[in-house]
PDB file of C-alpha atoms in Angstrom:
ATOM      1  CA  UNK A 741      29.526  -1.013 -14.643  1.00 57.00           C
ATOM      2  CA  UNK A 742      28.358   2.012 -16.697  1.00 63.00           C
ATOM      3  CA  UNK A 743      24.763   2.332 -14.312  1.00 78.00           C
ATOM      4  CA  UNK A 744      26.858   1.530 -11.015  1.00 81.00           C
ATOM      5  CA  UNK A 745      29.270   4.367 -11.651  1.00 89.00           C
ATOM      6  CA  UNK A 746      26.360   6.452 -12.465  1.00 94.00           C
ATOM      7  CA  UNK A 747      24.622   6.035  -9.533  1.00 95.00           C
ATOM      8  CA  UNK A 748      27.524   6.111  -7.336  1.00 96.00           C
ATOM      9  CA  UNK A 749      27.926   9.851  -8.603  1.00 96.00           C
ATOM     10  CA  UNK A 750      24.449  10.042  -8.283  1.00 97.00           C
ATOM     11  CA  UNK A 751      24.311   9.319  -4.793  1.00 97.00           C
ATOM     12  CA  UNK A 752      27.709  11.617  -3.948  1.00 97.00           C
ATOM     13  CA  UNK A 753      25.673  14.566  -5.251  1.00 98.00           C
ATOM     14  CA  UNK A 754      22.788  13.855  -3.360  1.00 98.00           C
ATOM     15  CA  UNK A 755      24.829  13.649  -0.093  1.00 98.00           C
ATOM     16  CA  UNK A 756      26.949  16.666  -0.641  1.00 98.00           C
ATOM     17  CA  UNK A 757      23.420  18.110  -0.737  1.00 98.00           C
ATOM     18  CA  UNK A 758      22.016  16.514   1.930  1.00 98.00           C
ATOM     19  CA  UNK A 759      24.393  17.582   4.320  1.00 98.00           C
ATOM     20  CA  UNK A 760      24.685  21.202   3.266  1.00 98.00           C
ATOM     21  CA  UNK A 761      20.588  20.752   4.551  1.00 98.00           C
ATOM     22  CA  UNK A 762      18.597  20.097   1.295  1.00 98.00           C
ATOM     23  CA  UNK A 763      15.344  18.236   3.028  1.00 98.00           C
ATOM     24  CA  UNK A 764      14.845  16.729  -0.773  1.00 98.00           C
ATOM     25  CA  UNK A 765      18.259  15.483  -0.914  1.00 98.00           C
ATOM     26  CA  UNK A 766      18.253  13.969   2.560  1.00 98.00           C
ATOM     27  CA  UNK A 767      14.787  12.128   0.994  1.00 98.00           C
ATOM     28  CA  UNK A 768      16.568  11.225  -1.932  1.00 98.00           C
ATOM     29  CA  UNK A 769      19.900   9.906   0.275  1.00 98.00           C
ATOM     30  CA  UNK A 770      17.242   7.833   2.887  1.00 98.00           C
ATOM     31  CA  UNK A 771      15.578   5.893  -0.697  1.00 98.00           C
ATOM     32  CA  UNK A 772      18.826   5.204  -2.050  1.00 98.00           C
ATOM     33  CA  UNK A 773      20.510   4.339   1.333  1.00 98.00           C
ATOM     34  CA  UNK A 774      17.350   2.378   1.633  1.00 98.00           C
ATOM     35  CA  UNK A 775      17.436   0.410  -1.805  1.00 97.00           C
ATOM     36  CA  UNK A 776      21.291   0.282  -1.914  1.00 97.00           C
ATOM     37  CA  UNK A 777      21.596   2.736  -5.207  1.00 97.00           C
ATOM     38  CA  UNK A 778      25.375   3.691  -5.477  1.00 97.00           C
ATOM     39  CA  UNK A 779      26.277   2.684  -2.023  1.00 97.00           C
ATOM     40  CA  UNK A 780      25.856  -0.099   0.557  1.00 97.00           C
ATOM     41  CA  UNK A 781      22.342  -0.564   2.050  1.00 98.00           C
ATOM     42  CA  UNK A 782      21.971   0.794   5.295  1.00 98.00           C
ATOM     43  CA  UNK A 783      18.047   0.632   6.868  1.00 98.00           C
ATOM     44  CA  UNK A 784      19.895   3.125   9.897  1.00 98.00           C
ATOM     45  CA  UNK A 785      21.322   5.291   7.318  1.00 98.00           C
ATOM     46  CA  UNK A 786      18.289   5.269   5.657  1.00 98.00           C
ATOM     47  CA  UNK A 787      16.353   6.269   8.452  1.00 98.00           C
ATOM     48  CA  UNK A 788      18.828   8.767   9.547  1.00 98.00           C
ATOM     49  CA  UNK A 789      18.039  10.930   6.653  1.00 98.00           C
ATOM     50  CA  UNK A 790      14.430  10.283   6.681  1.00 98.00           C
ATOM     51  CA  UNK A 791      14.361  11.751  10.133  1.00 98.00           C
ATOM     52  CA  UNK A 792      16.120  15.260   8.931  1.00 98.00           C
ATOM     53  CA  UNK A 793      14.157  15.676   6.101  1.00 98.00           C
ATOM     54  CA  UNK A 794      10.727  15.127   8.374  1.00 98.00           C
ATOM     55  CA  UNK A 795      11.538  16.974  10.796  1.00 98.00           C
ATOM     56  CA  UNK A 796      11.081  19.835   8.397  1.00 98.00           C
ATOM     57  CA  UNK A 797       7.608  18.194   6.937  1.00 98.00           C
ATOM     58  CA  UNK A 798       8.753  16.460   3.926  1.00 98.00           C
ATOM     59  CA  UNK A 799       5.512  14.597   3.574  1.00 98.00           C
ATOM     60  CA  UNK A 800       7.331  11.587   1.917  1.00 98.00           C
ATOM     61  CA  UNK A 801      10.472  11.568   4.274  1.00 98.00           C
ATOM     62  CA  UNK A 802       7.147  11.132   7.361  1.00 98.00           C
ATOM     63  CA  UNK A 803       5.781   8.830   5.732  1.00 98.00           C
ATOM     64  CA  UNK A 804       8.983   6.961   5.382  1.00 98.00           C
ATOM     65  CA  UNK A 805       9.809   7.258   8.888  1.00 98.00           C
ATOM     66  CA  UNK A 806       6.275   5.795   9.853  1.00 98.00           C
ATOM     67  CA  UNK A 807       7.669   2.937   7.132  1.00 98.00           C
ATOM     68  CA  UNK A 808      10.568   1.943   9.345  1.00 98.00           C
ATOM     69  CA  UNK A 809       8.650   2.354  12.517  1.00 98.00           C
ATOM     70  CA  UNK A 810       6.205  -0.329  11.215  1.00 98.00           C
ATOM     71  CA  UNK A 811       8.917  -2.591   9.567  1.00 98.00           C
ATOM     72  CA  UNK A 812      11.711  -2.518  11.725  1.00 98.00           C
ATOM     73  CA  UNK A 813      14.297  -0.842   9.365  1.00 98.00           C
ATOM     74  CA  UNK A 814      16.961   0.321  11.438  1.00 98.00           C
ATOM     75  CA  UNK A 815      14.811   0.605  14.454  1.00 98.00           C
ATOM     76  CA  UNK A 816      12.649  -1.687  16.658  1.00 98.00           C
ATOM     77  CA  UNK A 817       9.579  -2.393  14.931  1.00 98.00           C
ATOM     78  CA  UNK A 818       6.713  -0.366  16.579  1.00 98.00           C
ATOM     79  CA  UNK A 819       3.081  -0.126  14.874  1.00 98.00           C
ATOM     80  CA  UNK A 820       2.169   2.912  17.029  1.00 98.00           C
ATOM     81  CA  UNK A 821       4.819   5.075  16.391  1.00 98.00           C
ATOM     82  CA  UNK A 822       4.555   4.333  12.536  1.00 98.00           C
ATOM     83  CA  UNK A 823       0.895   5.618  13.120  1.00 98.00           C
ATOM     84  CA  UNK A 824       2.399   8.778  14.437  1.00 98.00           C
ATOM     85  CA  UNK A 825       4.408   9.396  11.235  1.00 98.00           C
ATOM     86  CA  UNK A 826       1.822   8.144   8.856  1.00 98.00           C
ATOM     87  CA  UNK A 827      -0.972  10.702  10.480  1.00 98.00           C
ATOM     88  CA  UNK A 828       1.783  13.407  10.242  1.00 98.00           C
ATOM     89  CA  UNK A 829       2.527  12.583   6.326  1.00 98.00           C
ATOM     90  CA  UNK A 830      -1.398  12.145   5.776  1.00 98.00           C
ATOM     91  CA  UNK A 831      -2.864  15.976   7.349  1.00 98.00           C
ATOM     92  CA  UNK A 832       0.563  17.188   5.151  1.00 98.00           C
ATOM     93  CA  UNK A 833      -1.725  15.636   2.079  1.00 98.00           C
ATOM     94  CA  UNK A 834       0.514  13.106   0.980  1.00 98.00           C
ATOM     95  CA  UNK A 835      -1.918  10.200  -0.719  1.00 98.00           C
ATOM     96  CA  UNK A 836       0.449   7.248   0.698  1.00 98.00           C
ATOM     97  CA  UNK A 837       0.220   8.784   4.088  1.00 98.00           C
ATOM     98  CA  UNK A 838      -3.355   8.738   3.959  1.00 98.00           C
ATOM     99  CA  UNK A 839      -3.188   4.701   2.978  1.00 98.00           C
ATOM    100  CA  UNK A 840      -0.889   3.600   5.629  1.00 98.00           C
ATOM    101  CA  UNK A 841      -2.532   6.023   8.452  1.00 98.00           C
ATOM    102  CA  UNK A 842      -6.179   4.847   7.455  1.00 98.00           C
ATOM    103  CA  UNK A 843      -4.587   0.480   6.689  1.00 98.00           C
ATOM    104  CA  UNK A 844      -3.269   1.137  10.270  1.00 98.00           C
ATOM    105  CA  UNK A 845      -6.913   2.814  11.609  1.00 98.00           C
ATOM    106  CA  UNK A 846      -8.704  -0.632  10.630  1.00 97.00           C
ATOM    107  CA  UNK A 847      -6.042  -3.246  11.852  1.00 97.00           C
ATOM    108  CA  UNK A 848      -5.873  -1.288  14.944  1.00 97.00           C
ATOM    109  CA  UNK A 849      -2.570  -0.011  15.418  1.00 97.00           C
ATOM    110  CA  UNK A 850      -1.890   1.899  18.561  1.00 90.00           C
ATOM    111  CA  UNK A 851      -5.506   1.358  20.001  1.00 93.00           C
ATOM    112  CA  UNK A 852      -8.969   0.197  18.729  1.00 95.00           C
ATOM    113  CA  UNK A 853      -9.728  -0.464  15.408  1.00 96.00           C
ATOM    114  CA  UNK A 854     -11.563   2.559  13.658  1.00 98.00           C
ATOM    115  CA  UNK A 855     -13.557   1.129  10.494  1.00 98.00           C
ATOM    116  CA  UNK A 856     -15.143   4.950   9.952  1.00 98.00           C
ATOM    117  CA  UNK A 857     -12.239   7.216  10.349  1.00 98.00           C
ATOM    118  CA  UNK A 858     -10.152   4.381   7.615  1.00 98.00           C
ATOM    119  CA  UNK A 859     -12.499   4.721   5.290  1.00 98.00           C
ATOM    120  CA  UNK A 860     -12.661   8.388   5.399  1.00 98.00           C
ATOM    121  CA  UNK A 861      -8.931   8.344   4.751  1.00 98.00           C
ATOM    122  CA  UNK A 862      -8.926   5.928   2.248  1.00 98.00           C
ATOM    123  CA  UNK A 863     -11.555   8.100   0.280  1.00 98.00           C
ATOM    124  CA  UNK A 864      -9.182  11.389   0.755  1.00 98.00           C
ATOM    125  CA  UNK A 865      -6.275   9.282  -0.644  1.00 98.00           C
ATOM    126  CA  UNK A 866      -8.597   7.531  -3.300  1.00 98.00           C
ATOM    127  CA  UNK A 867      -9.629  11.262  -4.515  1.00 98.00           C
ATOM    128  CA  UNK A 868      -6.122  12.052  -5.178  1.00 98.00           C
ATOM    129  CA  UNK A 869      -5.925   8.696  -7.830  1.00 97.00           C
ATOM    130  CA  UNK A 870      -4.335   6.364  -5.200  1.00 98.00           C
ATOM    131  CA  UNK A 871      -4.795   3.490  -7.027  1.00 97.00           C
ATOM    132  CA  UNK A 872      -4.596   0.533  -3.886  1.00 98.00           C
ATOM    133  CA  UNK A 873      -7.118   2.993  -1.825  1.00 98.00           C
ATOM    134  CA  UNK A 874      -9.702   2.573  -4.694  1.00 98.00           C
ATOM    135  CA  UNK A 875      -9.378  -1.315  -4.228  1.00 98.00           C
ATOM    136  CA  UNK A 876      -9.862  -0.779   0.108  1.00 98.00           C
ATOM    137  CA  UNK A 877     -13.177   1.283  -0.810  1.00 98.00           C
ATOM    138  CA  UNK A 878     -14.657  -1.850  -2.564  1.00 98.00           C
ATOM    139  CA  UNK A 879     -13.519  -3.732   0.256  1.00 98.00           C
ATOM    140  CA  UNK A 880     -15.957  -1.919   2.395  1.00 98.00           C
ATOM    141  CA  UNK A 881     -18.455  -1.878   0.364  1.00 98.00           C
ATOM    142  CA  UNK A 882     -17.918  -5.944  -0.607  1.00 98.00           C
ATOM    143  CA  UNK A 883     -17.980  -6.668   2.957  1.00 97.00           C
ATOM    144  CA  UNK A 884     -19.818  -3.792   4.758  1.00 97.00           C
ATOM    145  CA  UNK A 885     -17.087  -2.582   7.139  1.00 97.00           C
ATOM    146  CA  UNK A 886     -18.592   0.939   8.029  1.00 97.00           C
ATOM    147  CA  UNK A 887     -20.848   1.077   5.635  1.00 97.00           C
ATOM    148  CA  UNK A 888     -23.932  -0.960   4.008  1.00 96.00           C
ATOM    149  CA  UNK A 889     -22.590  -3.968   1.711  1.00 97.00           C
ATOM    150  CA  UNK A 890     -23.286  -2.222  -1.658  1.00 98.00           C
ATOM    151  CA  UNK A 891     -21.839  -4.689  -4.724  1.00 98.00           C
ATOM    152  CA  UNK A 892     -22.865  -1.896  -7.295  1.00 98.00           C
ATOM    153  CA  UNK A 893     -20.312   0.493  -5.388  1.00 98.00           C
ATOM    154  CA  UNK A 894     -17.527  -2.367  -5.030  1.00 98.00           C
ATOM    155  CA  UNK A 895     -17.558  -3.290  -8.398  1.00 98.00           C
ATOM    156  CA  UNK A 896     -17.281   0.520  -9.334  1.00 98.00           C
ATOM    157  CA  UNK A 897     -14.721   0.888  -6.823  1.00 98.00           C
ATOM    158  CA  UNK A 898     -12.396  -2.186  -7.926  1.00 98.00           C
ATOM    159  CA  UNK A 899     -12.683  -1.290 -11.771  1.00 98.00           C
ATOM    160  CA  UNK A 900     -11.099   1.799 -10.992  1.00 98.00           C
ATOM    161  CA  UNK A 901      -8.294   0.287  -8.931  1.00 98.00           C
ATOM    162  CA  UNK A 902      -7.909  -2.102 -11.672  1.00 98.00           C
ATOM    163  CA  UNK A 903      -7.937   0.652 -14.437  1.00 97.00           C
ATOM    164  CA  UNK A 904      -4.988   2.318 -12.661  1.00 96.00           C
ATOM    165  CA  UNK A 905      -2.979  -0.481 -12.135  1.00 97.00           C
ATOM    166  CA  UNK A 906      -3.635  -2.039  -8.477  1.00 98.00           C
ATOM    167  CA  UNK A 907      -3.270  -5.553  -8.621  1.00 97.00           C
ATOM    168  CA  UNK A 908      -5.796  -6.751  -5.940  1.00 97.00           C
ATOM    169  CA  UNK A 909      -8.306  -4.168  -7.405  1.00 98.00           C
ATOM    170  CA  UNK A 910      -7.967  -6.396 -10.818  1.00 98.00           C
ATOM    171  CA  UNK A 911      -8.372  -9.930  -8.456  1.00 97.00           C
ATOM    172  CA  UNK A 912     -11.781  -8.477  -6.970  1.00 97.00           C
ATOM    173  CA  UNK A 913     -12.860  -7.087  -9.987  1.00 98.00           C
ATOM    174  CA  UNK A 914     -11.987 -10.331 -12.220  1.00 97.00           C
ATOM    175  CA  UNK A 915     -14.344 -12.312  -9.101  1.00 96.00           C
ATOM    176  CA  UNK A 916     -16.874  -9.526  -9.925  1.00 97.00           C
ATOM    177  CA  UNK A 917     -16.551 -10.529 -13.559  1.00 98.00           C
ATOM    178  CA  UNK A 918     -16.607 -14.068 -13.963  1.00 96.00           C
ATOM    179  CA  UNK A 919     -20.240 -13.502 -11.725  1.00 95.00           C
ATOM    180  CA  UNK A 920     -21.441 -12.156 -14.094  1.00 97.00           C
ATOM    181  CA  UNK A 921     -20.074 -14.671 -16.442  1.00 97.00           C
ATOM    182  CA  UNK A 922     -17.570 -12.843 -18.424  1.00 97.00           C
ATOM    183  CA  UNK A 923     -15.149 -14.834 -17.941  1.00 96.00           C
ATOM    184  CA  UNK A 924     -12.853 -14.141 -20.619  1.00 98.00           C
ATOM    185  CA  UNK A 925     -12.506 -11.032 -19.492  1.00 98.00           C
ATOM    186  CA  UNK A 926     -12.407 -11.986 -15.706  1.00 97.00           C
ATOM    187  CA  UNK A 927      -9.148 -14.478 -17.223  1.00 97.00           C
ATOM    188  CA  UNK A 928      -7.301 -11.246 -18.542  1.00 98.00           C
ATOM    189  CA  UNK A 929      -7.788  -9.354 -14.729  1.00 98.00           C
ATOM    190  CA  UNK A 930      -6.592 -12.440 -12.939  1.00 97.00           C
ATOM    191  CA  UNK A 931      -3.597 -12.829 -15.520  1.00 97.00           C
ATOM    192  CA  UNK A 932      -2.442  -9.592 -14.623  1.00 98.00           C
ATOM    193  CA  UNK A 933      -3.202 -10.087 -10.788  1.00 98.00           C
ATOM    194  CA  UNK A 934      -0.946 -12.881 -11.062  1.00 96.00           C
ATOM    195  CA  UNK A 935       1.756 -11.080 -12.960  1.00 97.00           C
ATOM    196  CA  UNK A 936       2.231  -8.105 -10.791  1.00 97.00           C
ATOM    197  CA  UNK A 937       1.047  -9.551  -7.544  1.00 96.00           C
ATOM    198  CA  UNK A 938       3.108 -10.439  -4.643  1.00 96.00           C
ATOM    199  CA  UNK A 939       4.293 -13.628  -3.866  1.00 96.00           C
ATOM    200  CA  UNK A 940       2.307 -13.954  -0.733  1.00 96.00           C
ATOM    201  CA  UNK A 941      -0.666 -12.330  -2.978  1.00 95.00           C
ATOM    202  CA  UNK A 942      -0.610 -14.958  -5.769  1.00 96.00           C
ATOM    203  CA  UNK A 943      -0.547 -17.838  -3.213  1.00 95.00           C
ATOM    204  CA  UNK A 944      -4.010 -16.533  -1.573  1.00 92.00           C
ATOM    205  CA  UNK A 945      -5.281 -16.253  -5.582  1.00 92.00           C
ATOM    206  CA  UNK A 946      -4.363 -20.260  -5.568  1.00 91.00           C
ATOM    207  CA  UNK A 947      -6.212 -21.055  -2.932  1.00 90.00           C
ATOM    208  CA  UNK A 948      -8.996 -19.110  -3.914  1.00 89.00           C
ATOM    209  CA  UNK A 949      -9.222 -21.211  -7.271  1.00 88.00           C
ATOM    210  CA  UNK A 950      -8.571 -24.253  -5.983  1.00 87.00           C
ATOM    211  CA  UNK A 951     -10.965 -24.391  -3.418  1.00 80.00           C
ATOM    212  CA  UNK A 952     -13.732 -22.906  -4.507  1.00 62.00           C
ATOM    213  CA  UNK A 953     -16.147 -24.756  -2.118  1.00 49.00           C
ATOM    214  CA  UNK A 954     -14.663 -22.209   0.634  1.00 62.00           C
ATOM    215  CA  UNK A 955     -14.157 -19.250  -1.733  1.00 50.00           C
ATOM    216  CA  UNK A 956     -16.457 -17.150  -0.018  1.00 55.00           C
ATOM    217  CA  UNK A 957     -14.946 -17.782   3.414  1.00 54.00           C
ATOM    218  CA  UNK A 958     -10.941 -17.761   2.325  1.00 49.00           C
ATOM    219  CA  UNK A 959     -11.117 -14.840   0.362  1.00 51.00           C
ATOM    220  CA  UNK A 960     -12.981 -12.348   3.088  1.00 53.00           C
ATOM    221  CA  UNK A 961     -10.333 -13.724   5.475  1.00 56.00           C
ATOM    222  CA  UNK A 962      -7.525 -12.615   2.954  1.00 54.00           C
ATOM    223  CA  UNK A 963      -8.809  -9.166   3.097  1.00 53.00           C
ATOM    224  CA  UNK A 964      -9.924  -8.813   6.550  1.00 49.00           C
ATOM    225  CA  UNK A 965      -8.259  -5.713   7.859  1.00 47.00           C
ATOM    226  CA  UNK A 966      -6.597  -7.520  10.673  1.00 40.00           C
ATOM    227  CA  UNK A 967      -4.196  -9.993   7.700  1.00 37.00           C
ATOM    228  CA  UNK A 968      -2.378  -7.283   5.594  1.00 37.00           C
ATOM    229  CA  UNK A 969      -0.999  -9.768   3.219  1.00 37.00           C
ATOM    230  CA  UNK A 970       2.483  -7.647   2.262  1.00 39.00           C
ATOM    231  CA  UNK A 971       4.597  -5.073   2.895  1.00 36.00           C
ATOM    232  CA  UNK A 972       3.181  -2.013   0.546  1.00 38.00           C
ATOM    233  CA  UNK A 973       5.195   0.082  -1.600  1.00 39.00           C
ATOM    234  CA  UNK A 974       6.400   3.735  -0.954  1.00 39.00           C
TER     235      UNK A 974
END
């Protein structure tokens, strides 16, 4: 009761704020309109606010906007409009911008797939420590999507995802592991690819072990550009 008092107030302060024109309260109001902190959920509230604060370049509040253009939160879903928003919150600098602009380049969003332009992106976003873009680097370099296949540079590439935290970068870099045979310490990556992955994440990991005839095959599918397994965090 305490916490949903709490953020109640909370979210009173941020919309007295919000509507005197604070672009970081109307942010803050879009999230928790968003998430449902201290008041109802409301995906056209949400993206009410989110529009107000980016129309003033609030990298976050674009990159939010490009969010509910590609999800369908209080608007018609609509890939190429979310690429609109996500290229906006990416040349502002923001690191999650540059992720969903450069996922969208290489699944094609809004015309032809552009393998060179997402990776560029991905390393822009990957030099600021974005953690998931470190695990779409090793990707390329795994599989050779605009560049050579290079397992030295995807095995560097996915130990860095996995030493900040991304859970796919810890799958690909337990794989990497247990070819090498170190598999006790391939055991300890997938554990915690298991306990932070998604749903939808941790089935593909099932399949992977239990059919390891088609390993090879299954898991390039699972991380071809074109089969973005889940909706990614903001």
């Amino acid at each position: 009761m305490q916490n949903s008092d709490t953020n109640e107030r909370a979210f009173s302060i941020a919309m007295s704020h919000a509507r005197a024109g604070d672009p970081e309260a109307q942010l803050a109001v879009g999230q928790m309109l968003l998430n449902g902190i201290g008041v109802a959920r409301s995906e056209t509230g949400a993206l009410h606010w989110f529009l107000a604060a980016a129309a003033v370049n609030v990298p976050m509040a674009c990159n939010m906007v490009g969010r509910c253009c590609e999800l369908g939160w209080g608007t018609p879903r609509n890939t190429s409009d979310a690429m609109i928003w996500y290229k906006r919150a990416a040349t502002l600098g923001l690191d999650w911008g540059m992720y969903n602009y450069a996922t969208g380049l290489s699944l094609g969003w809004g015309g032809a797939r552009d393998l060179d332009n997402a990776l560029s992106w991905f390393r822009r976003a990957a030099a600021l420590g974005h953690c998931k873009s470190f695990n779409m680097i090793g990707t390329f370099y795994e599989d050779g999507w605009a560049v050579g296949r290079n397992r030295a540079r995807a095995r560097a590439y996915y130990a860095r995802g996995a030493r900040c935290g991304d859970f796919r970068a810890h799958f690909n870099f337990g794989r990497f592991l247990r070819d090498e045979g170190r598999g006790v310490e391939a055991e300890h990556h997938f554990s915690v690819a298991r306990d932070k992955g998604t749903v939808a994440f941790v089935a593909k990991m099932d399949d992977f072990f239990h059919q390891e005839a088609s390993a090879e095959r299954n898991v390039s599918h699972s991380r071809e550009p074109s089969a973005r397994s889940d909706v990614l965090p903001c």
